[in-house]
Short mmCIF file of C-alpha atoms and ligand atoms in Angstrom, two decimals:
data_model
loop_
_atom_site.label_atom_id
_atom_site.label_comp_id
_atom_site.label_asym_id
_atom_site.label_seq_id
_atom_site.Cartn_x
_atom_site.Cartn_y
_atom_site.Cartn_z
CA MET A 1 -95.00 -28.84 78.78
CA ARG A 2 -95.88 -25.16 77.44
CA ARG A 3 -97.48 -24.40 80.40
CA MET A 4 -94.49 -25.35 82.39
CA LEU A 5 -91.96 -22.72 80.54
CA LEU A 6 -94.11 -19.92 80.21
CA SER A 7 -94.60 -20.29 83.98
CA SER A 8 -90.81 -20.66 84.56
CA ALA A 9 -91.13 -17.48 81.99
CA CYS A 10 -92.43 -15.35 84.25
CA LEU A 11 -90.92 -16.02 87.52
CA ALA A 12 -87.55 -14.84 85.55
CA LEU A 13 -89.11 -11.53 84.49
CA VAL A 14 -90.54 -11.41 87.97
CA GLY A 15 -87.62 -12.13 89.81
CA LEU A 16 -85.19 -9.74 87.56
CA SER A 17 -87.37 -6.49 87.52
CA ASN A 18 -88.47 -7.23 91.54
CA PRO A 19 -86.01 -10.09 93.06
CA GLY A 20 -87.72 -9.75 96.24
CA ALA A 21 -91.14 -10.41 94.98
CA LEU A 22 -93.46 -13.05 95.08
CA LEU A 23 -94.02 -14.31 92.07
CA ALA A 24 -96.36 -16.41 90.05
CA GLN A 25 -100.04 -15.41 89.79
CA GLY A 26 -102.03 -16.49 92.68
CA ALA A 27 -99.28 -17.33 94.93
CA PRO A 28 -99.32 -15.34 98.11
CA ALA A 29 -97.67 -12.02 98.04
CA ARG A 30 -95.23 -13.28 101.19
CA GLN A 31 -92.26 -15.34 101.11
CA PRO A 32 -94.82 -18.88 101.36
CA THR A 33 -92.78 -21.21 103.81
CA PHE A 34 -92.98 -25.13 105.05
CA THR A 35 -94.86 -25.09 108.19
CA LYS A 36 -97.46 -22.28 107.01
CA ASP A 37 -97.90 -23.40 103.00
CA VAL A 38 -96.09 -26.35 101.94
CA ALA A 39 -97.50 -28.11 104.90
CA PRO A 40 -100.98 -28.44 104.09
CA ILE A 41 -100.32 -29.18 100.94
CA LEU A 42 -98.65 -32.07 101.22
CA TYR A 43 -100.75 -33.56 104.01
CA LYS A 44 -103.44 -33.25 101.99
CA ASN A 45 -102.25 -34.89 98.48
CA CYS A 46 -98.94 -37.02 99.23
CA ILE A 47 -98.62 -38.41 102.24
CA GLY A 48 -101.45 -40.93 101.73
CA CYS A 49 -98.42 -42.58 99.68
CA HIS A 50 -95.86 -40.73 101.40
CA ARG A 51 -95.32 -41.38 104.41
CA ALA A 52 -93.70 -44.62 106.74
CA GLY A 53 -95.25 -47.75 105.37
CA GLU A 54 -96.53 -46.84 102.06
CA ILE A 55 -95.95 -46.84 98.89
CA GLY A 56 -93.95 -43.78 98.26
CA PRO A 57 -90.55 -44.03 98.03
CA MET A 58 -89.27 -41.65 100.66
CA SER A 59 -91.65 -39.74 103.69
CA LEU A 60 -92.81 -36.59 102.76
CA VAL A 61 -94.20 -35.62 106.62
CA THR A 62 -91.52 -33.46 108.55
CA TYR A 63 -89.49 -30.65 107.57
CA ASP A 64 -86.14 -32.36 107.76
CA GLU A 65 -87.87 -35.63 105.09
CA VAL A 66 -88.64 -32.78 102.79
CA ARG A 67 -86.18 -30.15 102.25
CA PRO A 68 -84.01 -32.20 100.88
CA TRP A 69 -86.42 -33.23 97.83
CA ALA A 70 -87.76 -29.43 97.52
CA ARG A 71 -86.61 -29.64 94.42
CA ALA A 72 -87.91 -33.08 92.90
CA ILE A 73 -91.03 -31.97 94.27
CA ARG A 74 -90.91 -28.84 92.42
CA ASP A 75 -90.49 -30.52 88.65
CA ARG A 76 -92.42 -33.77 89.58
CA VAL A 77 -95.17 -31.74 90.82
CA ASN A 78 -95.16 -29.46 87.78
CA SER A 79 -94.21 -31.87 85.12
CA GLY A 80 -97.82 -33.13 86.60
CA GLN A 81 -96.43 -36.98 87.82
CA MET A 82 -97.55 -36.28 90.97
CA PRO A 83 -99.85 -36.73 92.34
CA PRO A 84 -100.23 -39.10 89.69
CA TRP A 85 -103.33 -38.55 88.07
CA PHE A 86 -103.94 -39.30 84.70
CA ALA A 87 -107.43 -37.89 83.10
CA GLU A 88 -107.41 -35.03 81.13
CA GLY A 89 -108.89 -31.88 83.14
CA ASP A 90 -111.47 -31.02 81.28
CA HIS A 91 -113.91 -34.59 80.89
CA GLY A 92 -115.53 -36.33 83.50
CA ARG A 93 -115.20 -35.54 87.04
CA PHE A 94 -114.33 -38.07 89.14
CA THR A 95 -114.17 -39.16 93.27
CA ASN A 96 -110.82 -39.89 93.42
CA GLU A 97 -109.07 -37.02 90.94
CA ARG A 98 -105.67 -36.32 92.39
CA ARG A 99 -104.61 -33.01 91.60
CA LEU A 100 -103.06 -30.10 92.67
CA THR A 101 -104.19 -26.44 91.59
CA ASP A 102 -102.53 -24.21 89.99
CA ALA A 103 -102.31 -21.70 93.11
CA GLU A 104 -100.86 -24.95 94.73
CA LYS A 105 -98.48 -25.53 92.58
CA ALA A 106 -97.10 -21.95 92.53
CA THR A 107 -97.36 -21.76 96.53
CA LEU A 108 -94.32 -25.18 95.87
CA THR A 109 -92.49 -23.70 92.81
CA ALA A 110 -92.51 -19.96 94.79
CA TRP A 111 -91.24 -21.80 98.30
CA VAL A 112 -88.80 -23.68 96.69
CA ALA A 113 -87.00 -20.68 95.06
CA ALA A 114 -87.14 -18.96 98.40
CA GLY A 115 -85.04 -21.35 99.11
CA ALA A 116 -87.52 -23.88 100.96
CA PRO A 117 -87.93 -22.09 104.55
CA GLN A 118 -88.93 -24.19 106.94
CA GLY A 119 -90.86 -20.58 108.89
CA ASN A 120 -92.37 -20.95 112.07
CA ARG A 121 -92.75 -24.21 114.12
CA LYS A 122 -96.15 -23.13 115.74
CA ASP A 123 -97.68 -22.70 112.01
CA LEU A 124 -97.07 -26.50 111.20
CA PRO A 125 -100.97 -28.20 111.36
CA ALA A 126 -101.65 -31.40 112.90
CA VAL A 127 -100.62 -34.12 110.74
CA PRO A 128 -103.79 -35.90 109.54
CA ARG A 129 -104.38 -39.21 111.47
CA PHE A 130 -104.98 -42.52 109.60
CA THR A 131 -106.58 -45.55 110.24
CA ASP A 132 -104.14 -48.88 110.84
CA GLY A 133 -105.43 -51.59 109.45
CA TRP A 134 -108.24 -52.18 107.12
CA GLN A 135 -109.81 -49.05 106.09
CA ILE A 136 -113.03 -50.49 105.19
CA GLY A 137 -113.78 -52.08 108.64
CA LYS A 138 -113.89 -55.48 110.44
CA PRO A 139 -114.01 -57.22 107.05
CA ASP A 140 -116.69 -60.23 106.93
CA ALA A 141 -114.24 -62.73 105.44
CA VAL A 142 -110.86 -62.14 104.20
CA PHE A 143 -108.58 -63.84 101.72
CA GLU A 144 -105.02 -64.45 101.38
CA MET A 145 -102.23 -65.38 99.14
CA PRO A 146 -102.18 -69.19 99.56
CA GLU A 147 -98.07 -68.71 100.53
CA PRO A 148 -95.29 -65.33 100.92
CA PHE A 149 -94.02 -64.13 97.20
CA ALA A 150 -90.31 -63.81 98.13
CA ILE A 151 -89.24 -60.59 96.08
CA PRO A 152 -85.89 -60.22 94.48
CA ALA A 153 -84.11 -57.38 95.55
CA SER A 154 -83.38 -56.09 91.29
CA GLY A 155 -84.78 -57.24 88.13
CA THR A 156 -88.18 -57.06 86.88
CA ILE A 157 -90.15 -60.32 88.36
CA GLU A 158 -93.16 -61.46 85.99
CA TYR A 159 -96.62 -61.17 87.39
CA GLN A 160 -97.05 -63.78 89.93
CA TYR A 161 -100.82 -65.18 89.94
CA TYR A 162 -101.99 -67.44 93.09
CA GLU A 163 -105.79 -68.89 92.76
CA VAL A 164 -108.42 -68.62 96.78
CA PRO A 165 -111.36 -70.48 97.01
CA THR A 166 -113.70 -69.08 98.41
CA ASN A 167 -115.51 -72.37 99.39
CA PHE A 168 -118.64 -70.11 99.81
CA THR A 169 -121.81 -72.02 99.95
CA GLU A 170 -124.17 -69.43 98.28
CA ASP A 171 -123.56 -66.33 96.43
CA ARG A 172 -122.52 -63.42 98.36
CA TRP A 173 -122.97 -59.62 97.28
CA ILE A 174 -120.13 -57.38 98.36
CA GLN A 175 -120.81 -54.24 99.46
CA ALA A 176 -117.64 -53.27 99.96
CA ALA A 177 -113.55 -54.38 99.11
CA GLU A 178 -110.00 -53.58 100.14
CA VAL A 179 -106.77 -54.82 98.97
CA ARG A 180 -104.04 -54.66 101.93
CA PRO A 181 -100.37 -55.84 100.30
CA GLY A 182 -97.98 -57.67 102.91
CA ASP A 183 -95.44 -55.33 101.94
CA PRO A 184 -96.66 -52.11 99.80
CA LYS A 185 -92.83 -50.97 99.18
CA HIS A 186 -93.23 -53.73 96.57
CA VAL A 187 -97.17 -54.50 95.51
CA HIS A 188 -97.61 -52.31 92.64
CA HIS A 189 -100.30 -53.58 91.48
CA VAL A 190 -103.28 -56.33 92.56
CA ILE A 191 -106.09 -57.34 90.03
CA VAL A 192 -108.61 -59.64 91.90
CA SER A 193 -110.78 -60.96 89.66
CA VAL A 194 -113.51 -63.90 90.51
CA ILE A 195 -113.34 -67.44 88.58
CA GLU A 196 -116.32 -68.52 88.27
CA PRO A 197 -117.32 -72.48 88.83
CA GLN A 198 -120.21 -71.96 85.47
CA LYS A 199 -120.62 -69.00 82.92
CA ALA A 200 -123.00 -67.09 84.80
CA GLU A 201 -126.50 -66.91 83.31
CA ARG A 202 -126.99 -63.06 83.54
CA PRO A 203 -127.46 -61.35 80.48
CA SER A 204 -124.68 -59.37 78.73
CA ILE A 205 -126.19 -55.77 78.29
CA LEU A 206 -123.11 -54.81 76.42
CA GLN A 207 -122.98 -55.75 72.90
CA VAL A 208 -119.52 -55.62 71.98
CA LYS A 209 -117.37 -55.33 68.59
CA PRO A 210 -113.83 -53.98 67.73
CA ILE A 211 -113.49 -51.86 65.11
CA VAL A 212 -110.98 -53.23 62.74
CA PRO A 213 -109.53 -51.08 60.00
CA PRO A 214 -109.69 -52.29 56.40
CA ASN A 215 -106.05 -51.17 55.10
CA GLN A 216 -104.55 -53.04 58.68
CA PRO A 217 -101.96 -55.37 57.71
CA PRO A 218 -102.13 -59.01 57.96
CA ALA A 219 -101.12 -60.77 61.01
CA PRO A 220 -97.50 -63.03 61.31
CA PRO A 221 -97.99 -66.17 61.81
CA ARG A 222 -97.73 -66.34 66.13
CA ALA A 223 -94.20 -67.79 67.10
CA ALA A 224 -94.27 -70.90 68.09
CA ARG A 225 -94.27 -72.01 71.72
CA PRO A 226 -93.37 -75.24 73.43
CA PRO A 227 -96.58 -77.00 73.48
CA LEU A 228 -98.59 -76.65 77.19
CA SER A 229 -99.43 -79.56 79.38
CA ASP A 230 -102.86 -80.23 79.97
CA THR A 231 -103.04 -78.72 82.92
CA GLU A 232 -101.51 -75.56 81.39
CA ARG A 233 -104.14 -75.44 79.13
CA ALA A 234 -107.20 -76.19 81.83
CA THR A 235 -105.12 -73.41 83.78
CA ALA A 236 -105.65 -71.23 81.15
CA ALA A 237 -108.95 -71.20 79.54
CA ARG A 238 -109.58 -71.39 83.43
CA ARG A 239 -108.07 -67.88 83.93
CA ALA A 240 -108.86 -66.29 80.61
CA GLY A 241 -112.68 -66.65 82.10
CA ALA A 242 -112.28 -64.49 84.69
CA ILE A 243 -113.93 -61.32 85.63
CA THR A 244 -112.03 -58.64 87.45
CA LEU A 245 -113.95 -57.68 91.10
CA VAL A 246 -110.81 -55.47 92.06
CA PRO A 247 -108.12 -53.41 90.31
CA TRP A 248 -106.01 -52.17 93.13
CA ALA A 249 -102.81 -49.86 92.59
CA GLY A 250 -100.72 -48.42 95.42
CA GLY A 251 -102.23 -45.56 97.04
CA GLU A 252 -105.96 -46.05 95.83
CA GLU A 253 -108.72 -46.08 98.10
CA PRO A 254 -111.27 -49.37 98.69
CA HIS A 255 -113.99 -49.73 96.98
CA VAL A 256 -116.97 -49.06 98.13
CA TYR A 257 -120.25 -49.60 96.21
CA PRO A 258 -123.08 -47.27 96.00
CA GLU A 259 -125.55 -47.59 98.25
CA GLY A 260 -128.50 -50.50 96.20
CA THR A 261 -125.94 -51.91 94.60
CA ALA A 262 -123.51 -54.78 95.18
CA LYS A 263 -121.22 -57.10 93.36
CA ARG A 264 -121.61 -60.66 93.41
CA ILE A 265 -119.82 -63.62 93.93
CA PRO A 266 -121.27 -67.03 92.86
CA ALA A 267 -120.94 -69.71 95.14
CA GLY A 268 -117.96 -71.70 94.28
CA SER A 269 -116.04 -69.09 93.22
CA ILE A 270 -112.54 -68.88 92.70
CA LEU A 271 -110.85 -65.81 93.37
CA LEU A 272 -107.47 -65.27 91.10
CA PHE A 273 -105.02 -62.93 92.24
CA SER A 274 -102.74 -61.56 90.05
CA GLN A 275 -100.05 -59.70 91.24
CA HIS A 276 -97.28 -57.43 89.92
CA TYR A 277 -94.83 -56.41 92.15
CA THR A 278 -91.81 -54.26 91.51
CA ALA A 279 -87.91 -54.89 92.46
CA ASN A 280 -86.18 -51.87 94.58
CA GLY A 281 -83.19 -53.03 95.74
CA THR A 282 -84.50 -54.48 98.70
CA ALA A 283 -85.75 -57.95 98.97
CA SER A 284 -88.42 -58.91 100.82
CA SER A 285 -91.53 -61.15 100.50
CA ASP A 286 -95.06 -60.10 100.15
CA ARG A 287 -98.45 -61.91 101.84
CA THR A 288 -101.64 -59.49 99.87
CA LYS A 289 -104.29 -60.28 101.11
CA ILE A 290 -108.44 -59.33 100.07
CA GLY A 291 -111.25 -58.03 102.97
CA PHE A 292 -114.97 -58.42 102.68
CA ILE A 293 -117.88 -56.50 103.43
CA PHE A 294 -121.00 -58.08 102.61
CA SER A 295 -124.35 -56.61 102.06
CA LYS A 296 -127.35 -56.99 104.72
CA GLU A 297 -129.51 -57.76 101.62
CA PRO A 298 -129.30 -58.58 98.31
CA PRO A 299 -129.33 -55.10 96.55
CA LYS A 300 -131.79 -53.95 94.31
CA ARG A 301 -129.15 -53.93 91.34
CA GLU A 302 -126.37 -55.83 90.76
CA ILE A 303 -122.97 -53.98 89.83
CA ARG A 304 -121.10 -55.75 86.40
CA THR A 305 -118.33 -55.82 85.43
CA GLY A 306 -118.11 -55.25 81.64
CA GLN A 307 -115.07 -55.02 78.55
CA ILE A 308 -114.86 -52.92 75.85
CA LEU A 309 -112.23 -54.13 73.42
CA ASN A 310 -110.63 -55.26 70.80
CA THR A 311 -108.52 -58.15 70.27
CA GLN A 312 -108.06 -57.89 66.49
CA PHE A 313 -105.52 -55.80 66.38
CA VAL A 314 -101.89 -55.73 64.70
CA ILE A 315 -99.33 -53.09 65.69
CA PRO A 316 -96.32 -53.36 62.87
CA PRO A 317 -92.72 -53.29 64.42
CA GLY A 318 -91.79 -49.85 64.86
CA ALA A 319 -94.62 -48.44 64.87
CA GLY A 320 -95.12 -44.97 66.95
CA ASP A 321 -99.03 -43.99 66.67
CA VAL A 322 -101.69 -47.04 65.68
CA GLN A 323 -104.73 -46.54 66.49
CA VAL A 324 -107.13 -49.27 67.85
CA GLU A 325 -110.64 -49.15 68.31
CA ALA A 326 -114.07 -51.18 70.12
CA GLU A 327 -117.66 -50.06 70.86
CA ALA A 328 -119.85 -51.33 73.21
CA THR A 329 -123.79 -50.50 72.23
CA MET A 330 -125.62 -50.49 75.68
CA LEU A 331 -128.69 -53.21 75.43
CA ASP A 332 -130.71 -51.99 78.36
CA ASP A 333 -130.94 -48.51 80.45
CA ALA A 334 -128.23 -48.07 82.29
CA LYS A 335 -125.96 -46.58 84.46
CA VAL A 336 -122.42 -46.45 84.20
CA TRP A 337 -119.97 -46.09 87.68
CA THR A 338 -115.84 -46.54 86.96
CA LEU A 339 -114.01 -46.51 84.17
CA HIS A 340 -110.79 -48.25 84.15
CA PRO A 341 -108.33 -48.41 80.93
CA HIS A 342 -106.19 -51.19 80.54
CA MET A 343 -103.65 -51.52 77.98
CA HIS A 344 -99.69 -52.77 78.55
CA LEU A 345 -96.38 -51.65 77.58
CA ARG A 346 -96.59 -50.18 74.19
CA GLY A 347 -100.05 -48.25 75.37
CA LYS A 348 -100.16 -44.74 74.80
CA ASP A 349 -103.32 -43.35 75.84
CA MET A 350 -107.29 -43.95 75.52
CA THR A 351 -110.33 -42.48 75.74
CA TYR A 352 -113.92 -43.20 76.33
CA THR A 353 -116.73 -41.48 74.38
CA VAL A 354 -120.61 -42.40 74.72
CA ILE A 355 -122.79 -41.89 71.42
CA TYR A 356 -125.67 -40.68 72.50
CA PRO A 357 -129.51 -42.42 70.85
CA ASP A 358 -129.79 -38.73 69.58
CA GLY A 359 -126.61 -38.11 68.13
CA ARG A 360 -125.19 -36.20 70.81
CA SER A 361 -121.51 -37.20 72.17
CA GLU A 362 -119.31 -36.79 75.21
CA VAL A 363 -116.27 -37.83 75.73
CA VAL A 364 -117.00 -39.06 79.34
CA LEU A 365 -112.61 -40.12 79.89
CA LYS A 366 -109.34 -39.55 78.80
CA VAL A 367 -105.89 -40.75 79.29
CA PRO A 368 -103.85 -38.48 77.07
CA ARG A 369 -100.76 -40.32 78.34
CA TYR A 370 -101.18 -43.37 79.64
CA TYR A 371 -98.47 -44.93 82.47
CA PRO A 372 -98.74 -48.89 82.63
CA ASP A 373 -97.51 -49.30 86.12
CA TRP A 374 -100.62 -46.88 87.00
CA GLN A 375 -103.56 -49.13 86.68
CA THR A 376 -106.39 -47.00 87.82
CA ASP A 377 -109.81 -46.98 88.71
CA TYR A 378 -111.70 -43.60 87.69
CA TYR A 379 -114.43 -42.97 89.63
CA LEU A 380 -117.57 -40.77 88.14
CA ARG A 381 -118.77 -38.59 90.82
CA GLU A 382 -122.88 -38.95 88.93
CA PRO A 383 -122.93 -41.68 87.22
CA LEU A 384 -123.47 -41.86 83.63
CA VAL A 385 -127.14 -41.95 82.43
CA LEU A 386 -127.13 -44.29 79.31
CA PRO A 387 -130.27 -44.49 77.69
CA LYS A 388 -130.42 -47.86 75.82
CA GLY A 389 -128.72 -47.68 72.40
CA SER A 390 -126.19 -45.80 73.61
CA ARG A 391 -122.83 -46.58 72.52
CA ILE A 392 -119.59 -45.94 74.01
CA HIS A 393 -116.39 -45.93 71.68
CA VAL A 394 -113.07 -46.79 73.19
CA THR A 395 -110.26 -45.36 70.88
CA ALA A 396 -106.36 -46.06 72.08
CA HIS A 397 -103.29 -45.50 70.33
CA PHE A 398 -99.97 -48.11 70.74
CA ASP A 399 -96.38 -46.67 70.47
CA ASN A 400 -94.60 -49.60 69.76
CA SER A 401 -91.21 -47.42 68.56
CA PRO A 402 -88.11 -47.53 70.19
CA GLY A 403 -88.60 -43.53 71.42
CA ASN A 404 -90.91 -45.31 73.83
CA LYS A 405 -88.96 -46.16 77.10
CA TYR A 406 -91.01 -49.29 78.17
CA ASN A 407 -90.82 -50.98 74.85
CA PRO A 408 -89.65 -54.55 75.34
CA ASN A 409 -88.92 -55.22 71.70
CA PRO A 410 -89.92 -52.53 68.60
CA ASN A 411 -88.87 -55.28 66.06
CA ASP A 412 -92.04 -57.24 66.99
CA THR A 413 -95.51 -57.45 65.48
CA ILE A 414 -97.63 -56.86 68.82
CA ARG A 415 -100.97 -58.51 69.08
CA TRP A 416 -102.92 -59.14 71.81
CA GLY A 417 -101.91 -61.64 74.46
CA GLU A 418 -102.17 -61.95 78.30
CA GLN A 419 -98.40 -61.45 78.20
CA SER A 420 -96.51 -58.19 79.52
CA TRP A 421 -94.61 -58.15 76.26
CA GLU A 422 -97.91 -58.50 74.23
CA GLU A 423 -100.63 -56.06 74.24
CA MET A 424 -104.32 -55.62 75.33
CA MET A 425 -106.60 -53.18 74.69
CA ILE A 426 -109.83 -52.75 77.23
CA GLY A 427 -111.09 -49.78 78.01
CA TRP A 428 -113.29 -51.83 81.81
CA LEU A 429 -116.45 -50.53 83.46
CA THR A 430 -118.79 -50.89 86.38
CA TYR A 431 -122.56 -49.88 85.52
CA THR A 432 -125.80 -51.61 86.54
CA ALA A 433 -128.31 -52.44 84.11
CA ASP A 434 -131.88 -50.80 84.77
CA HIS A 435 -134.19 -53.66 83.33
CA ALA A 436 -132.36 -56.83 82.32
CA GLU A 437 -131.66 -57.79 86.25
CA PRO A 438 -130.28 -61.24 86.36
CA PRO A 439 -131.58 -63.77 89.24
CA GLY A 440 -131.07 -62.91 93.17
CA VAL A 441 -131.62 -59.24 93.09
CA ARG A 442 -134.76 -57.82 94.27
CA PRO A 443 -135.38 -54.68 92.38
CA THR A 444 -138.17 -52.53 94.19
CA GLY A 445 -140.55 -51.22 91.89
CA GLN A 446 -139.29 -48.58 90.63
CA GLN A 447 -138.70 -49.44 87.13
C1 HEC B 1 -101.06 -42.62 94.79
C2 HEC B 1 -99.89 -42.71 95.56
C3 HEC B 1 -98.62 -41.00 95.48
C4 HEC B 1 -98.89 -39.88 95.75
C5 HEC B 1 -100.30 -39.77 96.27
C6 HEC B 1 -97.83 -39.19 95.46
N1 HEC B 1 -96.81 -39.97 95.26
FE1 HEC B 1 -95.10 -38.99 94.79
N2 HEC B 1 -94.31 -40.99 94.52
C7 HEC B 1 -95.11 -42.43 94.65
C8 HEC B 1 -94.37 -43.38 93.91
C9 HEC B 1 -95.12 -45.20 93.94
C10 HEC B 1 -93.14 -42.97 93.62
C11 HEC B 1 -91.94 -44.12 92.92
C12 HEC B 1 -92.49 -44.00 91.58
C13 HEC B 1 -92.53 -43.03 90.68
O1 HEC B 1 -91.38 -42.13 90.40
O2 HEC B 1 -93.32 -42.63 89.95
C14 HEC B 1 -93.52 -41.55 93.98
C15 HEC B 1 -92.00 -40.39 92.97
C16 HEC B 1 -92.62 -39.11 93.50
C17 HEC B 1 -91.13 -38.44 93.86
C18 HEC B 1 -89.56 -38.64 93.04
C19 HEC B 1 -88.95 -39.44 94.35
C20 HEC B 1 -87.69 -39.72 93.46
O3 HEC B 1 -86.95 -41.28 93.48
O4 HEC B 1 -86.90 -38.89 92.71
C21 HEC B 1 -91.60 -37.08 93.73
C22 HEC B 1 -90.50 -35.82 94.06
C23 HEC B 1 -92.87 -37.42 94.65
N3 HEC B 1 -93.78 -38.34 94.28
C24 HEC B 1 -93.43 -35.98 94.95
C25 HEC B 1 -94.97 -36.38 95.28
C26 HEC B 1 -95.57 -34.84 96.16
C27 HEC B 1 -94.99 -33.97 96.20
C28 HEC B 1 -97.06 -35.60 95.82
C29 HEC B 1 -98.39 -34.53 96.36
C30 HEC B 1 -98.41 -33.27 95.83
C31 HEC B 1 -97.25 -37.27 95.41
N4 HEC B 1 -95.32 -37.25 95.24
C32 HEC B 1 -98.11 -37.32 95.60
C33 HEC B 1 -97.02 -42.32 95.30
C34 HEC B 1 -97.12 -41.20 95.27
#
């Protein structure tokens, strides 16, 4: 925010002393135009989502499409809301990073200040080609929701859950996975998890403990709920044990696991689709699918999903900044590939810090403003190499005050729960273990 104010103050000053001059540091010394300067920025950073058929509310491809949005683009870009990316820059480097440089932001700002001119049509770069259909290539297997969901035009839509049997008769190794929503305009995010037929015998190498502050107020008894039927109870128990496979949010690239690694789906597993829809004024219908490419051979390492979680917190009514922490100790040498903060509507921020056995510590992901609407998997450019005994400490804050615009009820005491009006505190991660390999994996000598 301060940076924004400063730079607009600079613009104003330059503007006063030399009205024709262009502008903030790093901007080109001539008047930027759509065709020469702006289109390349939008094509590289925006039209993945802002084009026909994608999740962005408007297309930003042609000059006529972009012109009415010029000021909104300037504002969203300078406030850091677009492109959507929530990790603080100084910590960690990610392959799926979406970020504009200061020079690109300055160009957009200067273009708007100059009246958003079109420029010479000959300067317009070719619109990048997007592959239609599956990005991972033709999948070896596709699973979809058993029936379409009718999306209402307005109102809040509860999460929808669908169970889809894989009918796999042997364990399958997944090299790449891609979620394709039937209607990307309404599917906000999808989490596909695996309900394994029995708790798999692979040893966990994450020893997780919640950190409960000594002064935490006692939790009041939970409000009485209507008793569950046997079927409902069985369903809840089955789903509670589901292991996250692919969390997907609009605009995300497909998941391709690093060479030599793969994700396992045990024989007999059921896929659980949890679907988050947003109403946008138009009714529609959706049937989301997931496609898999199988590994040709068993991998050297199994990619596992872990969760560093605290289920014991209590968030008092109205409290604006409640800290909740959890920590995991690595029981084997390991590599961490992705990080994914998960909270619900009162989640405010989350930070992952690694503490190495020699005492050195390093912040590896900091999301200072968490938006529950943007579930994001952060793909580390280089895996984190964690010797046995390293700890990953996750710190989150929650805002249960009326000032939080997502807060459904600041008068409630909030505890862990599945529903969106309850809370979760999970630092998800995917990792591979260097030694403690489960059956089925064929490590090749190098230990
Ligand atoms: C990952 C997908 C994605 C990317 C990339 C993206 N957007 Fe968006 N954008 C959205 C979605 C979804 C919305 C509507 C929800 C919201 O406002 O957050 C939106 C909203 C907007 C709005 C507000 C529209 C309104 O109704 O007021 C503007 C302006 C915008 N985007 C500009 C941009 C620009 C400029 C870029 C590139 C620098 C960009 N976006 C990149 C998905 C994306």
